[in-house]
Short mmCIF file of C-alpha atoms in Angstrom, two decimals:
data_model
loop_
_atom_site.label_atom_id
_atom_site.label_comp_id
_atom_site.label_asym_id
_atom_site.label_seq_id
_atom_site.Cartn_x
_atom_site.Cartn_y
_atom_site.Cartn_z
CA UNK W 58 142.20 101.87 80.21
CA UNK W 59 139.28 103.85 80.42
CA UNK W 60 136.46 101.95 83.08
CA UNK W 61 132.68 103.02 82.96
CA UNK W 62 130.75 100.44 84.31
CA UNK W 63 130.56 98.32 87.15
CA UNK W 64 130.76 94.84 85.46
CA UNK W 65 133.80 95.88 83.87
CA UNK W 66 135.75 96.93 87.44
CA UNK W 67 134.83 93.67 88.72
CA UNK W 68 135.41 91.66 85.89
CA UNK W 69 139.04 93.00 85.73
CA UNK W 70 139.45 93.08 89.60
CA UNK W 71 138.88 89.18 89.61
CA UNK W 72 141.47 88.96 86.38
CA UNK W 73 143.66 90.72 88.10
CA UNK W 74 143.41 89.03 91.79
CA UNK W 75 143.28 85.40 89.84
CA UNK W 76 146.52 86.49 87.44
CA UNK W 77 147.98 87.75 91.24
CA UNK W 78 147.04 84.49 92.71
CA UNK W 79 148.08 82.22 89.99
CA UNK W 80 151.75 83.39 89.88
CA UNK W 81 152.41 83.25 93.18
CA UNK W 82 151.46 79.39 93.66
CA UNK W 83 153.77 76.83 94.42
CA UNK W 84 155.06 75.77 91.10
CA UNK W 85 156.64 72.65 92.84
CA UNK W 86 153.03 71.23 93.54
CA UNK W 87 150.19 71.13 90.90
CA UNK W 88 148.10 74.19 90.54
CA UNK W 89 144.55 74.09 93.08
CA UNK W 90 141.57 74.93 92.30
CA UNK W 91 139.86 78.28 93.30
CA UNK W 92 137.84 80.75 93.22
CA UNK W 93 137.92 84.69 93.18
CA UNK W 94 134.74 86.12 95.18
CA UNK W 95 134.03 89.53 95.98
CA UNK W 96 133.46 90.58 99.19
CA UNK W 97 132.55 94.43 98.94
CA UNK W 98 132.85 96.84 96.43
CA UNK W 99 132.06 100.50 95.79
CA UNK W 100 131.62 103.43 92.79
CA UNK W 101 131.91 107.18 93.94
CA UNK W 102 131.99 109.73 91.24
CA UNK W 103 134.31 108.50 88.70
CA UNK W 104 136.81 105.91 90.86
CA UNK W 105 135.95 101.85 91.58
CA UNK W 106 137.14 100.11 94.74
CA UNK W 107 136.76 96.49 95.72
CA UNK W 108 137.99 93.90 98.34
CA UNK W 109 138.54 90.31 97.34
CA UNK W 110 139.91 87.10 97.95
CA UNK W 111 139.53 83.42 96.88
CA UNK W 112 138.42 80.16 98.40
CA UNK W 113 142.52 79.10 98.79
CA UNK W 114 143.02 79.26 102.72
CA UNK W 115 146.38 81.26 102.39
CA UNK W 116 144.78 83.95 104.32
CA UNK W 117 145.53 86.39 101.55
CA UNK W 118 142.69 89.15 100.53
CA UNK W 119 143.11 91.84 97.92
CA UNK W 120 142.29 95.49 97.66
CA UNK W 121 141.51 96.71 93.80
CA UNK W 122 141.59 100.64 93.26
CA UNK W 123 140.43 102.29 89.51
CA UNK W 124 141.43 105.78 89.64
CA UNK W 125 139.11 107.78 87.30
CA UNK W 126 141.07 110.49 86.89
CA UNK W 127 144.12 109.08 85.66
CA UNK W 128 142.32 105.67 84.15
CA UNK W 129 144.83 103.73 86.40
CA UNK W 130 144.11 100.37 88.61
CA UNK W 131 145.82 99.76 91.48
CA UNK W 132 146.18 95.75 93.14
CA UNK W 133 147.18 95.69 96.98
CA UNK W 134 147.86 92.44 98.35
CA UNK W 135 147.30 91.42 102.18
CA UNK W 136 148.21 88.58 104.20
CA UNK W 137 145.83 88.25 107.36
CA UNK W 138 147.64 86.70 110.32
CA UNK W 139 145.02 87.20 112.96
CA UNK W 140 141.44 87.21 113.74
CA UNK W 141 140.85 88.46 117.49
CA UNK W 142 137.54 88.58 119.07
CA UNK W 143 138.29 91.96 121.36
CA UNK W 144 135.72 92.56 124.49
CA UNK W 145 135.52 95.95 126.37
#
């Protein structure tokens, strides 16, 4: 898969996060709804990378990587588990 533009990364990052998302929902309770929002996102040279996550409060956020080069995309997934406010 061959990305060029910007709207195309991000379209298939949220795809991608959303497809992520959706199959890992409790299939004992009915399915939320949510959305995917971007939170940053950059282009250098030929390679895409954006940070995501969606309005569920699982505390889950996503890293999508498009790797130019080899025309490959990449989907980390993260669990936060704490938010520390650290004074020096």
């Amino acid at each position: 898969m061959k990305i060029t533009k910007d709207t195309e990364f991000l379209s298939k990052a949220i795809d991608l996060v959303a497809g992520y998302t959706d199959e890992h929902l409790d299939k004992s309770e009915p399915a939320p709804e949510y959305k995917v929002f971007v939170v940053w996102y950059c282009k250098t040279l030929q390679n895409f990378k954006a940070l995501l996550s969606t309005t569920l409060s699982d505390g889950m956020y996503y890293e999508v990587t498009y790797n130019g080069d080899r025309e490959e995309i990449y989907l980390d997934a993260y669990k936060k588990f704490e938010n520390r406010c650290v004074k020096e």
